[in-house]
Every structure is written in structure tokens, then in C-alpha cells.
PDB file of C-alpha atoms and ligand atoms in Angstrom:
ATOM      1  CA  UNK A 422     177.811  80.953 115.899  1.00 77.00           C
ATOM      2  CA  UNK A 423     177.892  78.999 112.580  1.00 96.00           C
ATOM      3  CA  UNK A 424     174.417  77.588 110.849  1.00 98.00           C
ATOM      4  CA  UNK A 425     174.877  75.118 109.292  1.00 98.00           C
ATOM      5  CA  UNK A 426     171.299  73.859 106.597  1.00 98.00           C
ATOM      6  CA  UNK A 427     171.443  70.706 104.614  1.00 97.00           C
ATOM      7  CA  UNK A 428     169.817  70.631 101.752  1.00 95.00           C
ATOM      8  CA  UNK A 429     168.726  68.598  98.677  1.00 93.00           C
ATOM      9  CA  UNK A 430     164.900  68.097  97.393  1.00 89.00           C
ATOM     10  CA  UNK A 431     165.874  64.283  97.084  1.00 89.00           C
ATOM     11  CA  UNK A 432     165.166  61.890  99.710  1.00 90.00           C
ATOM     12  CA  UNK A 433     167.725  59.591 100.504  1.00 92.00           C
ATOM     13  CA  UNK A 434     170.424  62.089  99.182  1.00 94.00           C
ATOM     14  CA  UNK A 435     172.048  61.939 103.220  1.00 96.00           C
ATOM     15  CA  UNK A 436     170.748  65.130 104.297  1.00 97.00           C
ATOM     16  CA  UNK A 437     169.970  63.375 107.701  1.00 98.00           C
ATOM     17  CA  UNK A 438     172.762  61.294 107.859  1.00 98.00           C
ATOM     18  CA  UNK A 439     175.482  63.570 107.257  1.00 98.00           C
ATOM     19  CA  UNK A 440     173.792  65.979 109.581  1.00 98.00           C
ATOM     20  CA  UNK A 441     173.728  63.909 112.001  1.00 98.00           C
ATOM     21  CA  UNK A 442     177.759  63.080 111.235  1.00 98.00           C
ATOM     22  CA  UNK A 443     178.815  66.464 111.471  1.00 98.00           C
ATOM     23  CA  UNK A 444     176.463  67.199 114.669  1.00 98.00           C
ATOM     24  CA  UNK A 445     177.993  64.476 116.729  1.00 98.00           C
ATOM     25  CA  UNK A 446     181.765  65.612 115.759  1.00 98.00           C
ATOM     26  CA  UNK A 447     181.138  69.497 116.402  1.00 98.00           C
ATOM     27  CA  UNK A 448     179.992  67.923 119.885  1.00 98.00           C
ATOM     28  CA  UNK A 449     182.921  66.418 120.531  1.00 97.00           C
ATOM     29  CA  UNK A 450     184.114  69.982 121.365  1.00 96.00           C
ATOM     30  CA  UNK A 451     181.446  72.506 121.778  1.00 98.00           C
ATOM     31  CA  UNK A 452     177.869  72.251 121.958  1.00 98.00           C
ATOM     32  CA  UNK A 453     175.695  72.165 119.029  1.00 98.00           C
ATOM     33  CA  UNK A 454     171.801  72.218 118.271  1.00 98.00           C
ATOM     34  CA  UNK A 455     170.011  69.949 115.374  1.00 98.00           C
ATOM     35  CA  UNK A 456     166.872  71.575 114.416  1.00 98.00           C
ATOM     36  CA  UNK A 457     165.249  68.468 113.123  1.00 98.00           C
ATOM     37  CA  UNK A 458     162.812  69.514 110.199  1.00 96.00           C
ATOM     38  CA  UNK A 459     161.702  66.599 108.647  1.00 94.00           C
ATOM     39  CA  UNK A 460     158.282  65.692 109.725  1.00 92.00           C
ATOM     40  CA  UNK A 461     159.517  62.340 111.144  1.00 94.00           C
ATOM     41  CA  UNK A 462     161.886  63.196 113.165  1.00 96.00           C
ATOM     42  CA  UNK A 463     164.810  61.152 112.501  1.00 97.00           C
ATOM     43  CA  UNK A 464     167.436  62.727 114.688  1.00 98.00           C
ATOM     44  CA  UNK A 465     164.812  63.477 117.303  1.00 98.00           C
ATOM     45  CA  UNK A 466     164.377  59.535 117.432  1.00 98.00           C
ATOM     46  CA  UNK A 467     168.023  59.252 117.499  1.00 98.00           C
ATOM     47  CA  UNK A 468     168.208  61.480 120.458  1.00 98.00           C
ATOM     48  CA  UNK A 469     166.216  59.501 122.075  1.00 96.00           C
ATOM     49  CA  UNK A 470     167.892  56.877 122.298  1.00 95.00           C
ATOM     50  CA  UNK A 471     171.282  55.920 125.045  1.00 94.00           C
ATOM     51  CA  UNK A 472     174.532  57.923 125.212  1.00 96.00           C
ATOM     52  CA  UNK A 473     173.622  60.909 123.427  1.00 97.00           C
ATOM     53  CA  UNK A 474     176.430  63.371 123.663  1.00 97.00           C
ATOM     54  CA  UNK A 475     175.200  66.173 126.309  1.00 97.00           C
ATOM     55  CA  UNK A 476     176.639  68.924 123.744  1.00 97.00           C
ATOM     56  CA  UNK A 477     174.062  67.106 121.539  1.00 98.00           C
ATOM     57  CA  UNK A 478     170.374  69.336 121.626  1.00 98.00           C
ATOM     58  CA  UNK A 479     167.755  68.002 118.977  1.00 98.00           C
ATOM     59  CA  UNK A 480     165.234  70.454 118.615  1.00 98.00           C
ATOM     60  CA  UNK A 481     162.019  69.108 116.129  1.00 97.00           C
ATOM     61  CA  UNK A 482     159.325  72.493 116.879  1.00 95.00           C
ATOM     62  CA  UNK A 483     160.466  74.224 113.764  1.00 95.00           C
ATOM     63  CA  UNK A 484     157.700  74.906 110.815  1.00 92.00           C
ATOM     64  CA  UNK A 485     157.438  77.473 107.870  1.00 90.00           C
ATOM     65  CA  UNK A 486     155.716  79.969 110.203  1.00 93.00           C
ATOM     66  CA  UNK A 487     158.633  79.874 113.289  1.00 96.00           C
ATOM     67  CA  UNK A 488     161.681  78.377 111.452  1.00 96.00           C
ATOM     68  CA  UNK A 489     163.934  81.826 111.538  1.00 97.00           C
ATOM     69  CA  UNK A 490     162.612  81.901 115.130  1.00 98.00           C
ATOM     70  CA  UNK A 491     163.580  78.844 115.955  1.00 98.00           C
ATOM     71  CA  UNK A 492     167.138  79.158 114.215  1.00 98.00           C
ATOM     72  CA  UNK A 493     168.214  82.186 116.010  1.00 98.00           C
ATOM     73  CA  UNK A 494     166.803  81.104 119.407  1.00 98.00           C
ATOM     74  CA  UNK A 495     169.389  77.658 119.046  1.00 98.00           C
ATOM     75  CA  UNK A 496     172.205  80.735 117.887  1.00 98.00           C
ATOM     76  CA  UNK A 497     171.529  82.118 121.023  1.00 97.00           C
ATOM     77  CA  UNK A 498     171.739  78.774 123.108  1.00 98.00           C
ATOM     78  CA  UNK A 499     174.771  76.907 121.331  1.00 98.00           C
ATOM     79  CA  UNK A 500     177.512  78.054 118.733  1.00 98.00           C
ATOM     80  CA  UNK A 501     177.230  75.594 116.306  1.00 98.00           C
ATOM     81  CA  UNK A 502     173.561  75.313 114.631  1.00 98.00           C
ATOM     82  CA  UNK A 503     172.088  72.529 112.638  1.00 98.00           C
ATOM     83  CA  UNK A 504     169.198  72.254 110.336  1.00 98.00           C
ATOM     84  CA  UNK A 505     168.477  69.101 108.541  1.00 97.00           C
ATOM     85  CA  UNK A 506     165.263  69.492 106.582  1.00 95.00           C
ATOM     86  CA  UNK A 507     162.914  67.207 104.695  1.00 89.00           C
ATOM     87  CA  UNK A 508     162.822  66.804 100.729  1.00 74.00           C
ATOM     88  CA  UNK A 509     160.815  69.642  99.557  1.00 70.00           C
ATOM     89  CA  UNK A 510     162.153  72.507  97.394  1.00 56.00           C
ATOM     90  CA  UNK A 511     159.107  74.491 100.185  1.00 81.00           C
ATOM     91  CA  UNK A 512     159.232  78.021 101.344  1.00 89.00           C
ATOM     92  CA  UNK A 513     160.924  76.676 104.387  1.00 92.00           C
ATOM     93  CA  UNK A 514     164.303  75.493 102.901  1.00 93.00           C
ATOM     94  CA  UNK A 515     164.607  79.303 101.640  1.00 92.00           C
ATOM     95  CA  UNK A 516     164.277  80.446 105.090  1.00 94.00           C
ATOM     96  CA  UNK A 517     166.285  78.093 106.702  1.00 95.00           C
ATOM     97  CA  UNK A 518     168.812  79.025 103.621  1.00 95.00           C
ATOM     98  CA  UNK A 519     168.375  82.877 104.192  1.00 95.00           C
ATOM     99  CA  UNK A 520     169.812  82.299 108.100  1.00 96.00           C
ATOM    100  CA  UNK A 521     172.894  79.929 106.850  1.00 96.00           C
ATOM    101  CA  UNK A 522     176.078  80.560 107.531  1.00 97.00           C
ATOM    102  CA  UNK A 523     176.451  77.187 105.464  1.00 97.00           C
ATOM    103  CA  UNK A 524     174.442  75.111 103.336  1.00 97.00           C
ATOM    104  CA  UNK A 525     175.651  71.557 102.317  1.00 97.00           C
ATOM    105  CA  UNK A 526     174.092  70.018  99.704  1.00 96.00           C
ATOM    106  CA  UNK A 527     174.683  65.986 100.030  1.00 96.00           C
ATOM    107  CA  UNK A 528     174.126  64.169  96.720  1.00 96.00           C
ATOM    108  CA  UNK A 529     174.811  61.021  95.837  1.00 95.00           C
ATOM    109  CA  UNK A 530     177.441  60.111  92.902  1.00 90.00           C
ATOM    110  CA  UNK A 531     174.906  59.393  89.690  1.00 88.00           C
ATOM    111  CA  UNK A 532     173.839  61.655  86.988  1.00 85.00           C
ATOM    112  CA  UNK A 533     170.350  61.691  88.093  1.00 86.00           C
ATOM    113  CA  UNK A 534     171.058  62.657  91.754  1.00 89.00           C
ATOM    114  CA  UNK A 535     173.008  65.593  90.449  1.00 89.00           C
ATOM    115  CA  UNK A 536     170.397  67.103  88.568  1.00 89.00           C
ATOM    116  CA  UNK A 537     168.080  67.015  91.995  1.00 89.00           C
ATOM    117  CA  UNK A 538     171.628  68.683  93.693  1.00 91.00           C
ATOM    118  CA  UNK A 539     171.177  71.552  90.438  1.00 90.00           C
ATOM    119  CA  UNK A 540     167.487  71.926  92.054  1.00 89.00           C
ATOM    120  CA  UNK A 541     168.988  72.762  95.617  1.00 91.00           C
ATOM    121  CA  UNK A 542     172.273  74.811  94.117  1.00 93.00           C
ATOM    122  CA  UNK A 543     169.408  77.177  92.498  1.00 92.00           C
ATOM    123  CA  UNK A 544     167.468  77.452  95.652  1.00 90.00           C
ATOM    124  CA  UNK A 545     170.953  78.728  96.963  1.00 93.00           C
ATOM    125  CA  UNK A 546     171.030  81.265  93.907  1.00 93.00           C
ATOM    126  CA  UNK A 547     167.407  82.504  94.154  1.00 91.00           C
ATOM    127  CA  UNK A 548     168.366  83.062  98.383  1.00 91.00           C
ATOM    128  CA  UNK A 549     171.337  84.918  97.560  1.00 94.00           C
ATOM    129  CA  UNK A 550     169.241  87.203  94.995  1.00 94.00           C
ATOM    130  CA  UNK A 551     166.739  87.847  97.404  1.00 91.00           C
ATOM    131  CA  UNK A 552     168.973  89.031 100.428  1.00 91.00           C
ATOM    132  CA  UNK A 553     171.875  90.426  97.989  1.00 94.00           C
ATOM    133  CA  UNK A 554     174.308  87.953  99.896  1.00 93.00           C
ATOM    134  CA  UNK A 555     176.712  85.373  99.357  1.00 93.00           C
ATOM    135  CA  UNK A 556     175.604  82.316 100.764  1.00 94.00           C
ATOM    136  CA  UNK A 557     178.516  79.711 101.221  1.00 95.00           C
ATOM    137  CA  UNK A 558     177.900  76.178  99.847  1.00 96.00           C
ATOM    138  CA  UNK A 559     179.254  72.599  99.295  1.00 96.00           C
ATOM    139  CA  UNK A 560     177.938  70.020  97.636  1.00 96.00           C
ATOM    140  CA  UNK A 561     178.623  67.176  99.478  1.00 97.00           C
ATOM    141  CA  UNK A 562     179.122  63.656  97.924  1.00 96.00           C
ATOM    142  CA  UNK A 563     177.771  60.695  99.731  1.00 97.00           C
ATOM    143  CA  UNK A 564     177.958  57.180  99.813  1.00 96.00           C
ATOM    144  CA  UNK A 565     180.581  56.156  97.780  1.00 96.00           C
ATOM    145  CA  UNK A 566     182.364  53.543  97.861  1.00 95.00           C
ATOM    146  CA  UNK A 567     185.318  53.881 100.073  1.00 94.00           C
ATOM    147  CA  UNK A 568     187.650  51.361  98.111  1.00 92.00           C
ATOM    148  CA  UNK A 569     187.102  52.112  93.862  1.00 90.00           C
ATOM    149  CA  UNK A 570     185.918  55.660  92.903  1.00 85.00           C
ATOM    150  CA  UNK A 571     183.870  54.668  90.202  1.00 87.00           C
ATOM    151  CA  UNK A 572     183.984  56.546  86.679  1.00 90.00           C
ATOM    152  CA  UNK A 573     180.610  57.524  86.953  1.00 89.00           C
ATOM    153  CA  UNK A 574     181.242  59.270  90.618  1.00 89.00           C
ATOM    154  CA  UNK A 575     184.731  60.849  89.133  1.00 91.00           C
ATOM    155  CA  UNK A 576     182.801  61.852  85.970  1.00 91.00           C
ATOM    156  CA  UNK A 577     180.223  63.716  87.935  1.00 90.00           C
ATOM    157  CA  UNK A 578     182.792  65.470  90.266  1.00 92.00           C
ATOM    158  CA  UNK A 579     184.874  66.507  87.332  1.00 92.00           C
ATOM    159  CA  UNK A 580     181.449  68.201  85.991  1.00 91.00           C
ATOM    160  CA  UNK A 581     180.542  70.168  89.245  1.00 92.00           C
ATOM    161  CA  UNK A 582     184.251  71.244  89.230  1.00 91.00           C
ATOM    162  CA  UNK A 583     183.750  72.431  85.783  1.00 92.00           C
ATOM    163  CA  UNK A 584     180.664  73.805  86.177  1.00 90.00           C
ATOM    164  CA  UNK A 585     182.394  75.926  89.066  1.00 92.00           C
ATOM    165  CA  UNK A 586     180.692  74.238  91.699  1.00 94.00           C
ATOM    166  CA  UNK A 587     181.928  73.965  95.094  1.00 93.00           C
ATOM    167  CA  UNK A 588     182.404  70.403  96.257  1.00 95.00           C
ATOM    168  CA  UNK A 589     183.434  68.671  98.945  1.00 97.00           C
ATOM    169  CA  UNK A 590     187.071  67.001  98.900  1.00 95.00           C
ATOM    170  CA  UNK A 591     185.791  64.642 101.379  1.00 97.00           C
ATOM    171  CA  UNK A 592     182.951  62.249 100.269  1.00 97.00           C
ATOM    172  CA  UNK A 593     180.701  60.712 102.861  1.00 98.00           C
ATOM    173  CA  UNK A 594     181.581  56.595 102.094  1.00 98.00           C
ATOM    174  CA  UNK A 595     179.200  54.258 102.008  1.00 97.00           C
ATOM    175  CA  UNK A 596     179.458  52.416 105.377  1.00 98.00           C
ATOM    176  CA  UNK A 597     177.257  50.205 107.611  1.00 98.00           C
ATOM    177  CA  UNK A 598     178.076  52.343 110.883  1.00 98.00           C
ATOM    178  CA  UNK A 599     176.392  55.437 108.751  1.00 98.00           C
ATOM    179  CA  UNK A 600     173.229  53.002 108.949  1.00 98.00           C
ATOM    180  CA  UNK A 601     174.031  51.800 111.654  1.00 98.00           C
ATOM    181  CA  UNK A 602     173.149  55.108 113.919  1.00 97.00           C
ATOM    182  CA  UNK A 603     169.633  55.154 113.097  1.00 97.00           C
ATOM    183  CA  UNK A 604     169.044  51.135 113.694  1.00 96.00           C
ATOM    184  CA  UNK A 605     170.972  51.145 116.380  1.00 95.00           C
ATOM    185  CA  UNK A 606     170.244  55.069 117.836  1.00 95.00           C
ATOM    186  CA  UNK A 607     173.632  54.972 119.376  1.00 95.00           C
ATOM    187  CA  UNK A 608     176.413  57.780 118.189  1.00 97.00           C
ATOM    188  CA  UNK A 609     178.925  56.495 116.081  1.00 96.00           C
ATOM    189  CA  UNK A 610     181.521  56.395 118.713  1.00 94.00           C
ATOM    190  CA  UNK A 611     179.411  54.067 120.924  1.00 96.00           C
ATOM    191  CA  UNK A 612     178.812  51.450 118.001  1.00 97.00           C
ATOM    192  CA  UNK A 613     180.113  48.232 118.944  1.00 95.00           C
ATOM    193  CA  UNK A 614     182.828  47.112 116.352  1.00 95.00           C
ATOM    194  CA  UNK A 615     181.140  43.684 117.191  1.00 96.00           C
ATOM    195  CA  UNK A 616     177.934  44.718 115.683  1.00 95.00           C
ATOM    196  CA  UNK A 617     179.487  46.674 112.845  1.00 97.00           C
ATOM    197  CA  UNK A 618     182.173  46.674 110.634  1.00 96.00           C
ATOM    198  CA  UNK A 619     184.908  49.061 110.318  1.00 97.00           C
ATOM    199  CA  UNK A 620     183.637  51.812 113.101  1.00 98.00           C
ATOM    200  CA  UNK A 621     187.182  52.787 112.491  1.00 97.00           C
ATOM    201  CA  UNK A 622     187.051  53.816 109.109  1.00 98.00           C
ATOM    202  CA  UNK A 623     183.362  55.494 109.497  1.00 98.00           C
ATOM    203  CA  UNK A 624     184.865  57.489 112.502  1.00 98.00           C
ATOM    204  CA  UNK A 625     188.119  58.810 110.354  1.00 98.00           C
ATOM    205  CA  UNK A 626     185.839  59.748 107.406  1.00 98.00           C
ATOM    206  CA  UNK A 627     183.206  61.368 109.593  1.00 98.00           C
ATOM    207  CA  UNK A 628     186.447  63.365 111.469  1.00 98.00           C
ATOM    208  CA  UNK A 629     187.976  64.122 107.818  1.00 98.00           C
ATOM    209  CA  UNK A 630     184.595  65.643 106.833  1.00 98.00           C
ATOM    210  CA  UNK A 631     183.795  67.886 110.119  1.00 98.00           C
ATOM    211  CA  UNK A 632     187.541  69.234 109.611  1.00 98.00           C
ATOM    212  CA  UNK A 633     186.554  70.456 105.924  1.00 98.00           C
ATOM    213  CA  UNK A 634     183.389  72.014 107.236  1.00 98.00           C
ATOM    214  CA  UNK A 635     184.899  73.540 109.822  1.00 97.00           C
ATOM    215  CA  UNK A 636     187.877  74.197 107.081  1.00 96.00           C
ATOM    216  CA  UNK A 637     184.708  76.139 104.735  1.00 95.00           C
ATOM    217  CA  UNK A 638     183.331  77.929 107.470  1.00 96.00           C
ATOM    218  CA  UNK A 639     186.250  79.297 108.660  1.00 95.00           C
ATOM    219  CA  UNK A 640     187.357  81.051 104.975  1.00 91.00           C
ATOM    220  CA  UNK A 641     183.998  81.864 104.850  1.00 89.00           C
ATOM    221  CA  UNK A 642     183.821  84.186 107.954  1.00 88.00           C
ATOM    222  CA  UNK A 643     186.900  85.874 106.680  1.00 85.00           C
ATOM    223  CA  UNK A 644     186.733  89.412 105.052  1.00 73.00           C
ATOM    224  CA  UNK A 645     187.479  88.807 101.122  1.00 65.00           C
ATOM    225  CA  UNK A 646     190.615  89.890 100.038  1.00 59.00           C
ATOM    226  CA  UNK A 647     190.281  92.809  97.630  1.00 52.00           C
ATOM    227  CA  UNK A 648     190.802  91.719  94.149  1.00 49.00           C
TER     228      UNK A 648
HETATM  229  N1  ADP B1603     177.138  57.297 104.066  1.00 82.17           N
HETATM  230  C1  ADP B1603     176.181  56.379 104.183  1.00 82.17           C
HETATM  231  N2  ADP B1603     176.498  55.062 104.373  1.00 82.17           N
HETATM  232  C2  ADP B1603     175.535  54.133 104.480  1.00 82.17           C
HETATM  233  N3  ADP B1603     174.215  54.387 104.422  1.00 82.17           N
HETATM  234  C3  ADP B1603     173.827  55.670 104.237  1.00 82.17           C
HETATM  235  C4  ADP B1603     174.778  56.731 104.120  1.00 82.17           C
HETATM  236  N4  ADP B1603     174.104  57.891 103.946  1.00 82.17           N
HETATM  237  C5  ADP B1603     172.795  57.578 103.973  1.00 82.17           C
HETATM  238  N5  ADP B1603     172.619  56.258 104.142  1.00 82.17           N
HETATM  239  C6  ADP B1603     171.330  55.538 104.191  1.00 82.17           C
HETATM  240  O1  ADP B1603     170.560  55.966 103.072  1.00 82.17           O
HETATM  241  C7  ADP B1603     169.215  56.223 103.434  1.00 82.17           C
HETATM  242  C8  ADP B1603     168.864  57.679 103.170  1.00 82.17           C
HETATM  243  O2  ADP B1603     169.727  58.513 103.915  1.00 82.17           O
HETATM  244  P1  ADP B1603     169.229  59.822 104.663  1.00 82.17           P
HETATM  245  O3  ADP B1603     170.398  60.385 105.370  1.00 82.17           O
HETATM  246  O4  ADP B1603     168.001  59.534 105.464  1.00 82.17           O
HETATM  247  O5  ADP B1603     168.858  60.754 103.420  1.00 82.17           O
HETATM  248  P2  ADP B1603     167.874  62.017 103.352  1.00 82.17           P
HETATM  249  O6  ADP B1603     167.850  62.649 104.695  1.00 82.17           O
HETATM  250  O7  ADP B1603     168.513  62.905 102.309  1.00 82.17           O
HETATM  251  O8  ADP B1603     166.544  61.523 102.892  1.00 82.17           O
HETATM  252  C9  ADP B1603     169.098  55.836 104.901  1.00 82.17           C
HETATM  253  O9  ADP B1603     168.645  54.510 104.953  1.00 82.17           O
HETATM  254  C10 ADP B1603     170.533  55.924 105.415  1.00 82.17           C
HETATM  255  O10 ADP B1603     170.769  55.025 106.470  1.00 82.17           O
HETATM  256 MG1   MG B1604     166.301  63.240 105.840  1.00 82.17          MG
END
């Protein structure tokens, strides 16, 4: 029963977005609860609205003082868990980080979003300290630009890499149907390819990103091989 917490302290990084992503492909197959954090309630909206997968659950009743509550009752309810939480480097993200089984840490591709993405790697670091565990990570580039990889974008991904970061090989592009969810609150495989432009495309990178995560979880749960 995978959790899996996004976080960055940056608004408009694509926490909500690419939890939202991954929470409708996971559904696709088993059920899956978003425990929507941010006081506005994005995905909550979203849920609102028409054809909401019924593996989809958005739960939005999780604070500082009932968050690892709240976590473990959705672990008990659905195997997959997600947490998408607002900006703040608060006491919060390091308890929705202490019950991870996988934190993804979306930034996008310029030098001064990665510095806020350093701000939520050593959140991940100070968790680990605290309960003397690993806690499995990706950092998670988003919106790019699905045609020219920019030097800027393949500059920054070389650094992570160097700085023995673990990153994402799949980047979340920059598409309209990624927007398109939250002004339309449909799921991305009831867009209307009408309304939006290549639903296609958005669909095979959302499909190529859940199959990494799953990919990351799956190493993760297995025992280490001795060195
Ligand atoms: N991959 C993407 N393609 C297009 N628009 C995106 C993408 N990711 C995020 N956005 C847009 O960027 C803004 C911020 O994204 P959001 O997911 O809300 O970030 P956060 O939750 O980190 O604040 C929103 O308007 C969202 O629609
Ligand atoms: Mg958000």
C-alpha cells in the first residue's frame, strides 16, 4: 500500500498537477486516495466535477494535528495513497514525508526553481535523520517543452545527476490538457480532443510517467542487495 507525498515549497512547481496525473493512471487499475492538503482544494474541486474515475477518492480533512491519521486511515481503505500538499516547508510536509513510501519532488527546469527543489530534497534529509530511514525520492521535472530540451533544462538535469540526485527520466511536458483538467474538471481521458490539443500526447506522457513511479516504487520495496 504505496504513499505516495509531493512535495516542493514552490507554488506552481506541479505538485497538484502531477498528483493529480499519477492519481488518475494508478486508477485506471486499482483504487487510489488523494489526500488533498492544500487549503484550496484543487483536486477536491476536480472531484467534483463529471466522470471522476470511481477508483478515484479525494479526501481534503487532513491538517498538521490529524495528517498521519488521515494517511494511514486512506492505507487502510485503498492501496495506492496520495498526498499533494500546499507550498510551505510546515511541520506538516515532514509528517506527511515521515509516512512516504515515496516523495516526488516536481520542479520546474530553471536554476531558480531548483534551488526551491534543494529546499524540499533537505526536508527529505532532515525526515530520514529523524526516523533513521531511507526515504525514496525523485525529483520530478515539469513542464518542459515536449519538442526542444532546452540547454538550460539539460544543464540543470546534468547538475542533479551530478549532484547524485535522483531524477525522473520522464519529465512532465508542458501541455494544454495538463491545464486543461482543472478548467475543464474532467480527467484527462475524458478531454475532448476538440477542446484541446494533443490529448494524445498528454495521455502517453502521463502513462510513461505512472510506469516510472510505479518502476521506483517497486525497487524501492525490494530488500537491498548486500554490498
Ligand atoms: N505539465 C503542465 N502543463 C501545463 N500546465 C501545467 C503543467 N503543470 C502545471 N501546470 C500549470 O501550472 C500552474 C501551477 O501548477 P500546479 O500543479 O498547481 O503547481 P503547484 O501545485 O506546485 O502549485 C497551474 O496553472 C497548472 O495548470
Ligand atoms: Mg498545488
Amino acid at each position: 500500500m504505496p504513499t505516495i507525498v509531493f512535495v516542493s515549497p514552490k507554488g506552481g512547481a506541479g505538485k497538484t498537477t502531477s498528483a493529480l496525473v499519477l492519481a488518475e493512471q494508478i486508477a485506471r487499475s486499482v483504487p487510489v486516495t488523494v489526500i488533498d492538503a492544500d487549503p484550496n482544494h484543487p483536486i477536491k474541486t476536480w472531484a467534483d466535477g463529471p466522470n471522476t474515475p470511481a477508483n478515484l477518492t479525494v479526501v481534503s480533512n487532513a491538517d498538521e494535528e490529524n495528517m498521519i491519521d488521515v494517511i494511514e486511515e486512506a492505507a487502510s481503505r485503498t492501496p495506492f495513497v496520495i498526498v499533494d500538499l500546499e507550498g510551505t516547508a510546515a511541520k506538516i510536509v515532514l509528517l506527511a514525508v515521515s509516512q512516504a513510501d515515496l516523495v516526488i519532488v516536481p520542479t520546474q527546469g530553471s536554476q531558480l526553481d531548483a534551488a526551491q527543489a534543494s529546499r524540499a530534497l533537505r526536508v527529505i534529509k532532515q525526515q530520514e535523520k529523524m526516523s533513521r530511514r531511507a526515504v525514496p525520492y525523485g525529483v520530478l521535472i515539469t513542464r518542459t517543452n515536449p519538442v526542444i530540451r532546452t540547454r538550460t533544462t539539460s544543464h540543470l538535469a546534468n547538475a542533479f545527476r551530478e549532484a547524485g540526485i535522483d531524477l525522473f527520466e520522464t519529465e512532465l511536458h508542458e501541455r494544454e490538457a495538463f491545464k486543461a483538467l482543472f478548467a475543464f474538471n474532467q480527467p484527462l481521458s475524458h478531454l475532448d480532443p476538440k477542446d484541446v490539443s494533443n490529448v494524445d500526447k498528454a495521455v502517453a506522457n502521463a502513462e510513461a510517467y505512472a510506469a516510472e513511479v510505479i518502476e521506483l516504487l517497486r525497487r524501492a520495496s525490494q530488500p537491498q542487495e548486500a554490498a
